[in-house]
Structure formats: structure tokens, C-alpha cells
mmCIF file of C-alpha atoms in Angstrom:
data_model
loop_
_atom_site.group_PDB
_atom_site.id
_atom_site.type_symbol
_atom_site.label_atom_id
_atom_site.label_comp_id
_atom_site.label_asym_id
_atom_site.label_seq_id
_atom_site.Cartn_x
_atom_site.Cartn_y
_atom_site.Cartn_z
ATOM 1 C CA MET A 1 15.879 -16.707 8.013
ATOM 2 C CA THR A 2 15.176 -13.218 10.017
ATOM 3 C CA THR A 3 16.455 -9.971 9.074
ATOM 4 C CA THR A 4 16.408 -7.097 11.562
ATOM 5 C CA THR A 5 16.257 -3.101 10.338
ATOM 6 C CA ALA A 6 18.919 -0.576 10.905
ATOM 7 C CA ALA A 7 19.192 1.482 14.286
ATOM 8 C CA ALA A 8 18.562 4.761 14.625
ATOM 9 C CA THR A 9 21.337 7.342 15.191
ATOM 10 C CA PRO A 10 22.593 8.298 18.814
ATOM 11 C CA THR A 11 20.825 12.025 17.631
ATOM 12 C CA GLU A 12 17.983 10.797 16.070
ATOM 13 C CA THR A 13 17.101 8.698 19.613
ATOM 14 C CA ALA A 14 18.027 11.626 21.409
ATOM 15 C CA ALA A 15 15.549 13.709 19.260
ATOM 16 C CA LEU A 16 13.186 10.738 18.523
ATOM 17 C CA GLN A 17 13.213 10.544 22.466
ATOM 18 C CA ALA A 18 12.154 14.000 23.367
ATOM 19 C CA SER A 19 8.600 13.110 22.489
ATOM 20 C CA HIS A 20 5.636 11.108 23.055
ATOM 21 C CA PHE A 21 5.703 8.260 21.198
ATOM 22 C CA GLY A 22 2.049 7.043 21.492
ATOM 23 C CA LEU A 23 1.139 10.553 19.854
ATOM 24 C CA ALA A 24 3.873 10.804 17.194
ATOM 25 C CA ILE A 25 2.794 7.405 16.045
ATOM 26 C CA LEU A 26 -0.801 7.943 15.755
ATOM 27 C CA ALA A 27 0.271 11.068 13.652
ATOM 28 C CA LEU A 28 2.015 8.868 11.309
ATOM 29 C CA ALA A 29 0.052 6.498 10.869
ATOM 30 C CA THR A 30 -2.953 9.709 10.238
ATOM 31 C CA GLY A 31 -1.538 9.936 7.434
ATOM 32 C CA GLY A 32 -1.081 6.028 6.583
ATOM 33 C CA PHE A 33 -5.137 6.174 6.940
ATOM 34 C CA ALA A 34 -5.304 8.915 4.342
ATOM 35 C CA ILE A 35 -3.151 7.040 2.415
ATOM 36 C CA GLY A 36 -4.708 4.291 2.189
ATOM 37 C CA THR A 37 -8.106 5.973 1.330
ATOM 38 C CA THR A 38 -7.236 8.034 -1.401
ATOM 39 C CA GLU A 39 -6.043 4.208 -2.366
ATOM 40 C CA PHE A 40 -8.813 1.624 -2.692
ATOM 41 C CA VAL A 41 -11.394 4.152 -2.733
ATOM 42 C CA THR A 42 -11.765 4.451 -6.203
ATOM 43 C CA MET A 43 -11.519 0.671 -6.401
ATOM 44 C CA GLY A 44 -15.025 0.641 -4.520
ATOM 45 C CA LEU A 45 -16.565 4.063 -6.440
ATOM 46 C CA LEU A 46 -15.165 2.766 -10.148
ATOM 47 C CA PRO A 47 -18.185 2.431 -11.911
ATOM 48 C CA GLN A 48 -19.936 5.482 -10.066
ATOM 49 C CA ILE A 49 -16.168 6.978 -11.129
ATOM 50 C CA ALA A 50 -16.650 5.239 -15.396
ATOM 51 C CA ARG A 51 -20.157 7.066 -15.379
ATOM 52 C CA GLY A 52 -18.591 10.593 -14.002
ATOM 53 C CA VAL A 53 -15.858 11.038 -16.583
ATOM 54 C CA GLU A 54 -17.763 9.206 -19.767
ATOM 55 C CA VAL A 55 -15.402 6.030 -19.622
ATOM 56 C CA SER A 56 -16.059 1.593 -19.554
ATOM 57 C CA ILE A 57 -15.443 0.181 -16.102
ATOM 58 C CA PRO A 58 -11.998 -1.672 -17.723
ATOM 59 C CA THR A 59 -11.166 2.221 -18.910
ATOM 60 C CA GLY A 60 -11.724 3.930 -15.801
ATOM 61 C CA GLY A 61 -9.608 1.058 -13.740
ATOM 62 C CA HIS A 62 -6.769 3.277 -15.975
ATOM 63 C CA VAL A 63 -7.002 5.647 -13.016
ATOM 64 C CA ILE A 64 -5.869 2.869 -10.366
ATOM 65 C CA SER A 65 -2.692 2.779 -12.801
ATOM 66 C CA ALA A 66 -2.679 6.412 -12.644
ATOM 67 C CA TYR A 67 -1.989 6.629 -9.228
ATOM 68 C CA ALA A 68 0.493 3.618 -8.786
ATOM 69 C CA LEU A 69 2.324 4.672 -11.806
ATOM 70 C CA GLY A 70 2.446 7.701 -9.699
ATOM 71 C CA VAL A 71 4.175 6.036 -6.125
ATOM 72 C CA VAL A 72 6.298 4.336 -8.586
ATOM 73 C CA VAL A 73 7.689 7.343 -9.913
ATOM 74 C CA GLY A 74 8.114 9.516 -6.682
ATOM 75 C CA ALA A 75 9.325 7.061 -4.231
ATOM 76 C CA PRO A 76 13.242 6.640 -5.636
ATOM 77 C CA LEU A 77 12.218 10.650 -7.273
ATOM 78 C CA LEU A 78 11.709 11.286 -3.784
ATOM 79 C CA ALA A 79 13.684 9.036 -1.315
ATOM 80 C CA ILE A 80 16.905 10.963 -3.731
ATOM 81 C CA LEU A 81 15.794 14.795 -2.635
ATOM 82 C CA GLY A 82 14.621 14.132 0.352
ATOM 83 C CA SER A 83 17.242 12.089 2.004
ATOM 84 C CA ARG A 84 19.618 14.616 2.974
ATOM 85 C CA LEU A 85 16.272 16.726 4.826
ATOM 86 C CA PRO A 86 14.543 17.045 8.584
ATOM 87 C CA ARG A 87 12.318 14.409 8.398
ATOM 88 C CA ARG A 88 8.860 16.344 10.208
ATOM 89 C CA ALA A 89 9.611 19.180 7.679
ATOM 90 C CA LEU A 90 9.541 15.973 4.250
ATOM 91 C CA LEU A 91 6.805 14.254 5.935
ATOM 92 C CA MET A 92 4.650 17.970 6.201
ATOM 93 C CA ALA A 93 5.975 18.940 2.361
ATOM 94 C CA LEU A 94 4.664 14.784 1.315
ATOM 95 C CA MET A 95 1.405 15.970 2.952
ATOM 96 C CA VAL A 96 0.833 18.910 1.854
ATOM 97 C CA ALA A 97 1.781 17.835 -1.646
ATOM 98 C CA PHE A 98 -1.038 14.659 -1.190
ATOM 99 C CA VAL A 99 -3.724 17.477 -0.336
ATOM 100 C CA VAL A 100 -3.447 18.894 -3.697
ATOM 101 C CA GLY A 101 -3.268 15.777 -5.649
ATOM 102 C CA ASN A 102 -6.224 14.513 -3.977
ATOM 103 C CA ALA A 103 -8.387 18.216 -4.437
ATOM 104 C CA ALA A 104 -7.000 18.220 -8.027
ATOM 105 C CA SER A 105 -9.070 14.809 -8.916
ATOM 106 C CA ALA A 106 -11.918 16.308 -6.554
ATOM 107 C CA LEU A 107 -12.053 19.521 -8.778
ATOM 108 C CA ALA A 108 -11.269 17.088 -12.714
ATOM 109 C CA THR A 109 -13.969 17.945 -15.598
ATOM 110 C CA SER A 110 -12.556 15.646 -17.621
ATOM 111 C CA TYR A 111 -10.936 11.860 -18.025
ATOM 112 C CA GLY A 112 -7.525 13.015 -18.741
ATOM 113 C CA ALA A 113 -7.546 15.556 -16.133
ATOM 114 C CA LEU A 114 -8.362 12.512 -13.650
ATOM 115 C CA MET A 115 -5.579 10.675 -14.902
ATOM 116 C CA ALA A 116 -3.322 13.772 -14.505
ATOM 117 C CA ALA A 117 -4.434 14.266 -10.721
ATOM 118 C CA ARG A 118 -4.632 10.489 -9.799
ATOM 119 C CA PHE A 119 -1.282 10.637 -10.261
ATOM 120 C CA ALA A 120 0.426 13.035 -8.773
ATOM 121 C CA ALA A 121 -1.663 12.178 -6.079
ATOM 122 C CA GLY A 122 0.545 8.857 -5.737
ATOM 123 C CA LEU A 123 3.779 11.113 -6.095
ATOM 124 C CA PRO A 124 4.235 11.187 -1.819
ATOM 125 C CA HIS A 125 2.975 7.960 -1.444
ATOM 126 C CA GLY A 126 5.675 5.520 -0.968
ATOM 127 C CA ALA A 127 8.424 8.297 -0.268
ATOM 128 C CA TYR A 128 5.655 8.749 3.312
ATOM 129 C CA PHE A 129 5.557 5.374 3.803
ATOM 130 C CA GLY A 130 9.258 5.293 3.781
ATOM 131 C CA ILE A 131 10.177 7.977 6.087
ATOM 132 C CA ALA A 132 7.654 7.193 8.193
ATOM 133 C CA SER A 133 8.481 3.653 8.422
ATOM 134 C CA LEU A 134 12.191 4.996 9.025
ATOM 135 C CA VAL A 135 11.769 7.386 11.670
ATOM 136 C CA ALA A 136 9.020 4.646 14.247
ATOM 137 C CA ALA A 137 12.036 2.296 13.325
ATOM 138 C CA SER A 138 14.097 4.848 15.628
ATOM 139 C CA MET A 139 11.399 5.264 18.277
ATOM 140 C CA ALA A 140 11.605 1.824 18.814
ATOM 141 C CA THR A 141 13.911 -0.572 20.563
ATOM 142 C CA PRO A 142 15.443 -3.157 18.721
ATOM 143 C CA SER A 143 13.099 -5.901 18.987
ATOM 144 C CA ARG A 144 10.141 -3.650 18.433
ATOM 145 C CA ARG A 145 10.809 -2.316 15.578
ATOM 146 C CA GLY A 146 8.772 -5.156 13.683
ATOM 147 C CA ARG A 147 5.497 -3.692 15.066
ATOM 148 C CA ALA A 148 6.269 -0.324 15.001
ATOM 149 C CA VAL A 149 6.289 -0.536 11.813
ATOM 150 C CA ALA A 150 2.706 -2.294 11.745
ATOM 151 C CA ALA A 151 1.825 0.511 13.839
ATOM 152 C CA ILE A 152 2.547 3.029 10.615
ATOM 153 C CA MET A 153 0.574 0.413 8.368
ATOM 154 C CA LEU A 154 -2.243 0.248 10.463
ATOM 155 C CA GLY A 155 -2.981 3.402 9.746
ATOM 156 C CA LEU A 156 -3.052 2.140 6.054
ATOM 157 C CA SER A 157 -5.094 -0.732 7.646
ATOM 158 C CA VAL A 158 -8.288 1.497 9.680
ATOM 159 C CA ALA A 159 -8.196 2.400 6.206
ATOM 160 C CA ASN A 160 -10.274 0.141 4.506
ATOM 161 C CA VAL A 161 -12.606 -0.492 7.820
ATOM 162 C CA VAL A 162 -13.523 3.244 8.433
ATOM 163 C CA GLY A 163 -12.360 4.916 5.497
ATOM 164 C CA VAL A 164 -13.128 3.310 2.532
ATOM 165 C CA PRO A 165 -16.101 2.090 3.097
ATOM 166 C CA ALA A 166 -17.286 5.820 4.554
ATOM 167 C CA ALA A 167 -15.544 7.280 1.776
ATOM 168 C CA THR A 168 -17.593 4.161 -0.956
ATOM 169 C CA TRP A 169 -20.921 5.700 0.948
ATOM 170 C CA MET A 170 -20.074 9.087 1.071
ATOM 171 C CA GLY A 171 -19.632 8.823 -2.376
ATOM 172 C CA GLN A 172 -22.637 6.789 -3.630
ATOM 173 C CA HIS A 173 -25.374 9.333 -2.021
ATOM 174 C CA LEU A 174 -23.309 12.778 -2.515
ATOM 175 C CA GLY A 175 -21.001 11.680 -6.060
ATOM 176 C CA TRP A 176 -17.671 10.478 -6.129
ATOM 177 C CA ARG A 177 -15.797 13.905 -5.855
ATOM 178 C CA SER A 178 -16.834 14.068 -2.590
ATOM 179 C CA ALA A 179 -14.700 10.974 -1.024
ATOM 180 C CA PHE A 180 -11.796 12.960 -2.892
ATOM 181 C CA TRP A 181 -12.801 16.298 -0.270
ATOM 182 C CA ALA A 182 -12.757 14.160 2.529
ATOM 183 C CA VAL A 183 -9.313 12.538 1.809
ATOM 184 C CA SER A 184 -7.944 16.226 1.653
ATOM 185 C CA VAL A 185 -9.652 16.843 5.263
ATOM 186 C CA LEU A 186 -7.809 14.352 6.265
ATOM 187 C CA GLY A 187 -4.343 15.118 4.794
ATOM 188 C CA LEU A 188 -4.964 18.828 6.613
ATOM 189 C CA LEU A 189 -5.403 16.625 9.296
ATOM 190 C CA THR A 190 -2.181 15.021 9.117
ATOM 191 C CA LEU A 191 -0.041 18.055 8.718
ATOM 192 C CA LEU A 192 -0.945 19.858 11.496
ATOM 193 C CA MET A 193 -0.908 16.679 13.951
ATOM 194 C CA VAL A 194 2.848 15.879 12.392
ATOM 195 C CA SER A 195 4.308 19.031 13.075
ATOM 196 C CA VAL A 196 3.263 18.608 16.558
ATOM 197 C CA PHE A 197 3.951 15.729 17.468
ATOM 198 C CA VAL A 198 6.514 13.998 15.647
ATOM 199 C CA PRO A 199 10.010 15.663 16.751
ATOM 200 C CA SER A 200 12.467 16.474 14.521
ATOM 201 C CA VAL A 201 14.519 14.963 13.676
ATOM 202 C CA PRO A 202 17.740 15.973 10.984
ATOM 203 C CA GLY A 203 17.645 13.580 7.881
ATOM 204 C CA ASP A 204 21.284 11.626 6.606
ATOM 205 C CA ARG A 205 23.612 14.184 6.138
ATOM 206 C CA GLU A 206 25.331 11.684 4.228
ATOM 207 C CA ALA A 207 23.732 10.962 2.055
ATOM 208 C CA HIS A 208 24.234 10.913 -1.874
ATOM 209 C CA TRP A 209 22.317 9.780 -4.797
ATOM 210 C CA LYS A 210 24.699 7.697 -5.505
ATOM 211 C CA ARG A 211 24.305 6.018 -2.899
ATOM 212 C CA GLU A 212 20.708 5.780 -2.445
ATOM 213 C CA LEU A 213 20.526 4.027 -6.361
ATOM 214 C CA SER A 214 23.483 1.550 -4.973
ATOM 215 C CA ALA A 215 19.953 -0.395 -3.324
ATOM 216 C CA LEU A 216 18.847 -0.966 -6.831
ATOM 217 C CA GLY A 217 21.954 -2.993 -7.935
ATOM 218 C CA LYS A 218 21.427 -5.102 -4.435
ATOM 219 C CA PRO A 219 20.483 -8.596 -5.773
ATOM 220 C CA GLN A 220 18.062 -8.806 -2.821
ATOM 221 C CA VAL A 221 16.509 -5.446 -2.945
ATOM 222 C CA LEU A 222 15.864 -6.257 -6.198
ATOM 223 C CA LEU A 223 14.364 -9.725 -5.815
ATOM 224 C CA THR A 224 12.620 -8.020 -2.488
ATOM 225 C CA LEU A 225 10.731 -5.575 -5.044
ATOM 226 C CA LEU A 226 10.205 -8.155 -7.962
ATOM 227 C CA VAL A 227 8.053 -10.000 -5.178
ATOM 228 C CA GLY A 228 6.227 -7.346 -4.066
ATOM 229 C CA ALA A 229 5.835 -6.098 -7.956
ATOM 230 C CA VAL A 230 4.527 -9.398 -9.228
ATOM 231 C CA GLY A 231 3.602 -11.311 -6.335
ATOM 232 C CA PHE A 232 1.351 -8.889 -4.670
ATOM 233 C CA GLY A 233 -0.331 -8.245 -7.955
ATOM 234 C CA GLY A 234 -3.168 -10.328 -7.823
ATOM 235 C CA MET A 235 -4.414 -8.692 -5.055
ATOM 236 C CA PHE A 236 -5.420 -5.623 -6.653
ATOM 237 C CA ALA A 237 -6.418 -8.275 -10.201
ATOM 238 C CA VAL A 238 -9.018 -9.053 -8.179
ATOM 239 C CA TYR A 239 -9.840 -5.873 -5.656
ATOM 240 C CA THR A 240 -10.138 -3.192 -8.493
ATOM 241 C CA TYR A 241 -12.723 -5.181 -10.178
ATOM 242 C CA ILE A 242 -14.317 -6.518 -7.082
ATOM 243 C CA VAL A 243 -17.789 -4.082 -7.328
ATOM 244 C CA PRO A 244 -18.166 -5.744 -11.156
ATOM 245 C CA THR A 245 -17.739 -9.318 -10.124
ATOM 246 C CA LEU A 246 -20.233 -9.085 -7.647
ATOM 247 C CA THR A 247 -23.049 -7.534 -8.758
ATOM 248 C CA GLU A 248 -22.735 -9.597 -12.404
ATOM 249 C CA VAL A 249 -21.396 -12.664 -11.142
ATOM 250 C CA GLY A 250 -22.138 -13.226 -7.577
ATOM 251 C CA GLY A 251 -26.032 -11.648 -8.428
ATOM 252 C CA LEU A 252 -25.672 -9.582 -5.682
ATOM 253 C CA PRO A 253 -26.829 -5.887 -5.915
ATOM 254 C CA GLU A 254 -24.614 -2.817 -6.119
ATOM 255 C CA THR A 255 -24.759 -1.169 -1.952
ATOM 256 C CA VAL A 256 -23.601 -3.850 -1.254
ATOM 257 C CA ALA A 257 -20.299 -3.204 -1.835
ATOM 258 C CA PRO A 258 -19.336 -1.673 1.460
ATOM 259 C CA VAL A 259 -19.501 -4.351 3.299
ATOM 260 C CA PHE A 260 -17.242 -6.156 1.195
ATOM 261 C CA LEU A 261 -14.898 -3.294 1.288
ATOM 262 C CA PHE A 262 -15.459 -3.512 5.078
ATOM 263 C CA ALA A 263 -14.437 -7.105 5.193
ATOM 264 C CA PHE A 264 -11.314 -6.069 2.845
ATOM 265 C CA GLY A 265 -10.490 -3.856 5.436
ATOM 266 C CA LEU A 266 -10.603 -6.531 9.031
ATOM 267 C CA GLY A 267 -8.127 -8.175 6.840
ATOM 268 C CA MET A 268 -5.722 -5.355 6.681
ATOM 269 C CA VAL A 269 -5.946 -4.958 10.052
ATOM 270 C CA ALA A 270 -5.734 -8.278 11.459
ATOM 271 C CA GLY A 271 -2.885 -9.090 8.760
ATOM 272 C CA THR A 272 -0.922 -5.866 9.456
ATOM 273 C CA TRP A 273 -0.953 -7.336 13.436
ATOM 274 C CA LEU A 274 -0.342 -10.840 12.566
ATOM 275 C CA ALA A 275 2.683 -9.311 10.516
ATOM 276 C CA GLY A 276 4.327 -7.694 12.710
ATOM 277 C CA GLU A 277 4.260 -10.897 15.630
ATOM 278 C CA MET A 278 5.179 -13.437 12.264
ATOM 279 C CA ALA A 279 7.814 -10.792 11.640
ATOM 280 C CA SER A 280 9.824 -11.859 15.158
ATOM 281 C CA TRP A 281 9.971 -15.417 14.667
ATOM 282 C CA SER A 282 11.461 -15.289 11.045
ATOM 283 C CA VAL A 283 10.522 -12.376 8.203
ATOM 284 C CA PHE A 284 11.170 -14.323 5.017
ATOM 285 C CA LYS A 285 8.955 -17.443 5.940
ATOM 286 C CA SER A 286 6.010 -15.330 6.966
ATOM 287 C CA LEU A 287 6.938 -13.751 3.440
ATOM 288 C CA PHE A 288 6.338 -17.549 2.276
ATOM 289 C CA ILE A 289 3.190 -18.142 4.129
ATOM 290 C CA GLY A 290 1.906 -14.920 3.196
ATOM 291 C CA GLY A 291 2.838 -16.055 0.076
ATOM 292 C CA VAL A 292 1.300 -19.611 -1.189
ATOM 293 C CA GLY A 293 -2.269 -18.494 1.482
ATOM 294 C CA GLN A 294 -2.588 -15.414 -0.940
ATOM 295 C CA GLY A 295 -2.496 -17.716 -4.272
ATOM 296 C CA LEU A 296 -4.635 -19.811 -3.032
ATOM 297 C CA LEU A 297 -6.876 -17.851 -1.424
ATOM 298 C CA LEU A 298 -7.737 -15.949 -5.206
ATOM 299 C CA LEU A 299 -8.195 -19.687 -6.594
ATOM 300 C CA ALA A 300 -10.908 -19.953 -4.147
ATOM 301 C CA PHE A 301 -12.397 -16.785 -4.736
ATOM 302 C CA ALA A 302 -12.733 -17.260 -8.840
ATOM 303 C CA TRP A 303 -14.472 -20.079 -7.755
ATOM 304 C CA LEU A 304 -16.765 -19.255 -5.575
ATOM 305 C CA ALA A 305 -17.890 -16.019 -7.096
ATOM 306 C CA PRO A 306 -20.826 -16.961 -8.730
ATOM 307 C CA TYR A 307 -22.072 -17.671 -5.006
ATOM 308 C CA GLY A 308 -21.950 -14.092 -4.144
ATOM 309 C CA TRP A 309 -22.029 -13.801 0.086
ATOM 310 C CA ALA A 310 -19.440 -17.497 -0.160
ATOM 311 C CA THR A 311 -16.576 -14.665 -1.575
ATOM 312 C CA LEU A 312 -16.882 -12.782 1.661
ATOM 313 C CA PRO A 313 -14.807 -14.426 4.164
ATOM 314 C CA ILE A 314 -12.515 -15.558 0.809
ATOM 315 C CA VAL A 315 -12.232 -11.334 1.344
ATOM 316 C CA PHE A 316 -11.003 -11.259 4.847
ATOM 317 C CA GLY A 317 -8.790 -13.719 3.919
ATOM 318 C CA ILE A 318 -7.042 -12.164 0.706
ATOM 319 C CA THR A 319 -6.341 -9.182 2.335
ATOM 320 C CA VAL A 320 -4.908 -10.811 5.140
ATOM 321 C CA THR A 321 -2.444 -12.575 3.302
ATOM 322 C CA GLY A 322 -1.636 -9.327 1.850
ATOM 323 C CA SER A 323 -0.676 -7.715 4.450
ATOM 324 C CA ILE A 324 1.607 -10.277 5.899
ATOM 325 C CA LEU A 325 3.185 -9.873 2.506
ATOM 326 C CA VAL A 326 2.725 -6.043 3.357
ATOM 327 C CA VAL A 327 4.563 -5.386 6.802
ATOM 328 C CA ASN A 328 7.076 -8.011 6.163
ATOM 329 C CA LEU A 329 8.554 -6.753 2.654
ATOM 330 C CA GLN A 330 9.179 -3.281 4.476
ATOM 331 C CA LEU A 331 11.362 -4.994 6.931
ATOM 332 C CA ARG A 332 13.813 -7.148 4.384
ATOM 333 C CA LEU A 333 14.285 -4.110 2.060
ATOM 334 C CA MET A 334 14.652 -1.464 5.359
ATOM 335 C CA SER A 335 17.103 -4.975 5.952
ATOM 336 C CA VAL A 336 18.789 -5.467 2.956
ATOM 337 C CA SER A 337 19.185 -2.032 1.509
ATOM 338 C CA GLY A 338 23.153 -1.658 3.411
ATOM 339 C CA ASP A 339 22.808 2.577 3.588
ATOM 340 C CA ALA A 340 20.980 3.203 1.042
ATOM 341 C CA GLN A 341 18.153 3.091 3.935
ATOM 342 C CA THR A 342 15.754 6.334 2.592
ATOM 343 C CA MET A 343 15.845 5.154 -0.498
ATOM 344 C CA GLY A 344 14.989 1.355 0.281
ATOM 345 C CA ALA A 345 12.301 2.405 2.699
ATOM 346 C CA ALA A 346 10.052 3.981 -0.030
ATOM 347 C CA MET A 347 10.449 1.521 -2.673
ATOM 348 C CA ASN A 348 8.459 -0.795 -1.152
ATOM 349 C CA HIS A 349 5.384 0.854 -1.922
ATOM 350 C CA ALA A 350 6.789 1.300 -5.475
ATOM 351 C CA SER A 351 6.415 -2.068 -5.889
ATOM 352 C CA LEU A 352 3.399 -2.745 -3.792
ATOM 353 C CA ASN A 353 1.875 0.178 -6.521
ATOM 354 C CA ILE A 354 3.359 -1.304 -9.353
ATOM 355 C CA ALA A 355 1.554 -4.841 -8.977
ATOM 356 C CA ASN A 356 -1.906 -2.123 -8.509
ATOM 357 C CA ALA A 357 -1.023 -0.975 -11.726
ATOM 358 C CA LEU A 358 -0.506 -4.353 -12.993
ATOM 359 C CA GLY A 359 -3.829 -6.389 -11.334
ATOM 360 C CA ALA A 360 -5.605 -3.862 -12.448
ATOM 361 C CA TRP A 361 -3.904 -3.916 -15.808
ATOM 362 C CA VAL A 362 -3.773 -7.303 -16.119
ATOM 363 C CA GLY A 363 -7.526 -7.558 -14.429
ATOM 364 C CA GLY A 364 -9.227 -5.080 -17.169
ATOM 365 C CA LEU A 365 -7.387 -7.100 -20.518
ATOM 366 C CA VAL A 366 -9.113 -10.362 -19.352
ATOM 367 C CA VAL A 367 -12.265 -8.518 -18.764
ATOM 368 C CA ALA A 368 -11.839 -6.325 -21.864
ATOM 369 C CA ALA A 369 -11.397 -9.598 -23.617
ATOM 370 C CA GLY A 370 -14.667 -11.582 -22.959
ATOM 371 C CA LEU A 371 -13.133 -14.057 -19.629
ATOM 372 C CA GLY A 372 -15.846 -12.332 -17.411
ATOM 373 C CA TYR A 373 -15.423 -11.544 -14.180
ATOM 374 C CA ARG A 374 -14.166 -14.299 -12.953
ATOM 375 C CA ALA A 375 -10.471 -14.055 -15.129
ATOM 376 C CA PRO A 376 -9.022 -11.335 -12.939
ATOM 377 C CA GLY A 377 -8.623 -14.144 -9.906
ATOM 378 C CA LEU A 378 -7.161 -17.551 -12.460
ATOM 379 C CA VAL A 379 -5.052 -14.172 -13.104
ATOM 380 C CA GLY A 380 -3.930 -12.946 -9.816
ATOM 381 C CA ALA A 381 -3.277 -16.784 -8.450
ATOM 382 C CA GLY A 382 -0.604 -16.916 -11.404
ATOM 383 C CA LEU A 383 0.467 -13.525 -10.200
ATOM 384 C CA ALA A 384 0.939 -14.762 -6.002
ATOM 385 C CA ALA A 385 2.734 -18.262 -7.696
ATOM 386 C CA VAL A 386 5.719 -15.626 -9.670
ATOM 387 C CA GLY A 387 6.038 -14.274 -5.972
ATOM 388 C CA VAL A 388 6.638 -17.285 -4.903
ATOM 389 C CA LEU A 389 9.180 -18.536 -7.102
ATOM 390 C CA VAL A 390 11.527 -15.458 -6.953
ATOM 391 C CA LEU A 391 10.846 -16.113 -3.367
ATOM 392 C CA ALA A 392 12.240 -19.039 -3.496
ATOM 393 C CA LEU A 393 14.915 -17.629 -5.804
ATOM 394 C CA SER A 394 16.200 -15.606 -2.660
ATOM 395 C CA ALA A 395 16.393 -17.637 -0.807
ATOM 396 C CA THR A 396 18.534 -20.139 -2.412
ATOM 397 C CA LEU A 397 20.925 -17.060 -3.343
ATOM 398 C CA SER A 398 21.204 -16.032 0.121
ATOM 399 C CA ARG A 399 22.122 -19.578 1.275
ATOM 400 C CA ARG A 400 24.620 -19.399 -0.960
ATOM 401 C CA THR A 401 26.666 -16.363 -0.795
ATOM 402 C CA GLY A 402 25.697 -16.805 3.332
#
């Protein structure tokens, strides 16, 4: 079973052809790099952040959930409010909000203030990736739209190779606030690049909030969102508590955290590239492969956690399979959302950040219950299995309805 993405309108195509494709993609991917850095660096600096605002590590994990909740709220809300706006202007406005939220995170002096700032920083996340994916798909030929969308996601992946380890190192040596200041600078750079390189494209003048919300009434849209919200949560159950798992279970020093975060990032880069190639074969089969593979690797992580360095290739594999899910979920939503393209595209990252919040929360529950830091891997494998079952239901429904 394969899916395709919606074609650009003639006006969009003419406007986008007037700009250099590569530079426009680079500008959009830079925003993905900034967003990926702020989303994942919190996990690498969780012990320092928890100490900084005087809470326990499981309680500090709720800061990650606050960011994820911001994405979930912001994606549909901003998709509805911004669907008629020119897409370049909308992308720039979203990046301004991103900079403000991260600057507020750096300035937060209490746990409550940091929770509020991380929620605000997450608001533009889903809408940015959704709009950027639509612009990227519009610039590409039909056969290369999967690769164009993957290129935007590659910015998020490269963040985990370069941005997150660097920001984690910075946070460990200069204080955790410095990481959020660095992300704010990246946001300003994105703002400049988008204004220069991304062509001016009109919004959807026929968009209406009822039409956009209609996407949420489509069974295949809801099932795809559920796959992301639950099936992808397993990775976050492990990722959120990766540092204490390595130190308390694996017996490694805290200073190895950037190495494992680098492995996460390499896995995301490899998986994002692979996802773009697999999408041209079959989006749906790619989702099955990603879900099953992730579940097995999460089980392996829980089993190998006491052996420290032995988990490094497992960490790499978890994010390879996770990235296959991310890109192909984006493409499937853009396909099954019909006329509500803006909502469908934006909601992918809303569902993934529900997974972020769910994984961090469930992982924190089992740790706080005294089950140890291996337990999140087992919980994560269970979440991945549920995601595969939802995919099977989606496939069954698709066959019945043709």
C-alpha cells in the first residue's frame, strides 16, 4: 500500500520555482535543527535542570512533558489560525514565538516558571514542521516529495548529532541555561534565512476552520495520529531517562551522556534518509517495519542496560526505526487528510509530542514506583506493540473501504 502527497497549486508552484530549491530547503531545515535541539537537549541535561530548579529527576521529567503539551495544543490551534496566511510570513511568526519561548526558558528562576516557558516554546513546533513540509513537498516533483519532506526532518535529525551533544556539553560546563540561549540564537538565524531564501507563497484562501477540523473526523487520520501518539512513545520512555539509566544501571560516568546522545542523533540522520527512500517503496509497509523494529530494540535496551556500552548500538537502532516512523507518518497524514492539508501536516508533530509526554510520564511512573531505570524500556516496548496493532487495524479498515 502506498500513499502520495497533495500537489501544489499553480500559484504555489510558480512562486516556489522562482527561488533556489536547495537554499529554501536549507532554511527550512535550519528551523528543524533549532527545534530538534531544544526538544531533545532537555533530556540530556535533565539532572542539571532538576538540580537547578530544586526538584527530583522524575519531577524534572515533567518539564519535557510541558514542552510536548505545548506542541499538542499549538499544532491544531495555529494550523487553524494560520491556514490562510502567506506561508513564509507564517513560518517567520512561528520562529519568533519559538525564540521568545526559549529565551523565557533560559530566564526561568523556578520550576513553575520553567514549566510555563517550555509549554510556550513548544507551541510553534508542530505548525512549523507542518507548514515547512507542505512548502517542501510543493517544491518537489511528485516522485521526490517524500525525499523533500525527509530533508526538512533531516534538520531535526542533524540536531541530535551536532546540536544536542554540543548544547548538552555547553549546559554541563556553562550551566543549563546556556543551552536555551544557544537555541534562541539558532531561532534568530532561521528567521533570517527564511526571510531571504524561502519564496513568498500565499496561504489557502479557501481554508476555513470547519474544513481544517474535518481532518480530525476521518478514521484513517485518527488511526495514524494514534500510531504516532502511542507507538512512538516507547522511544521517549527510554530517551527521557537515558542519563540516569547509563549511570545508575550501566555504571558509566555522567560525562558519557553526549556520546550516547550523538548515537541517538546518528540514528536519526540514518533513519530519516532511509525513511525517504522507503517512502518511495511503501509508506504503510515502512510504518510496520519501523514499529516492529522499535519494539524489539526497546526490549533489547532493557535487557542490556546493566552492560553500559553494550547499549550504544541499540540506542542507534532505536532512533533509526523511530525516524522511519516520523517521516512516513508525516507523509501518510498529508495523504489521508484530504482538503485539510494544513491541519493534517501539523498534527503529526502533535501526535509525536503526545508520545513524548506519554513516554516521559509513564517512564517516570515506573521509576518512581521503584521498578528501576530498566523498566522504561519494557514499558516502551509495550507502547510500540500497541502502535503496531493500531497500524494493523488501519490496514484492515483500508482494505474494507478500498
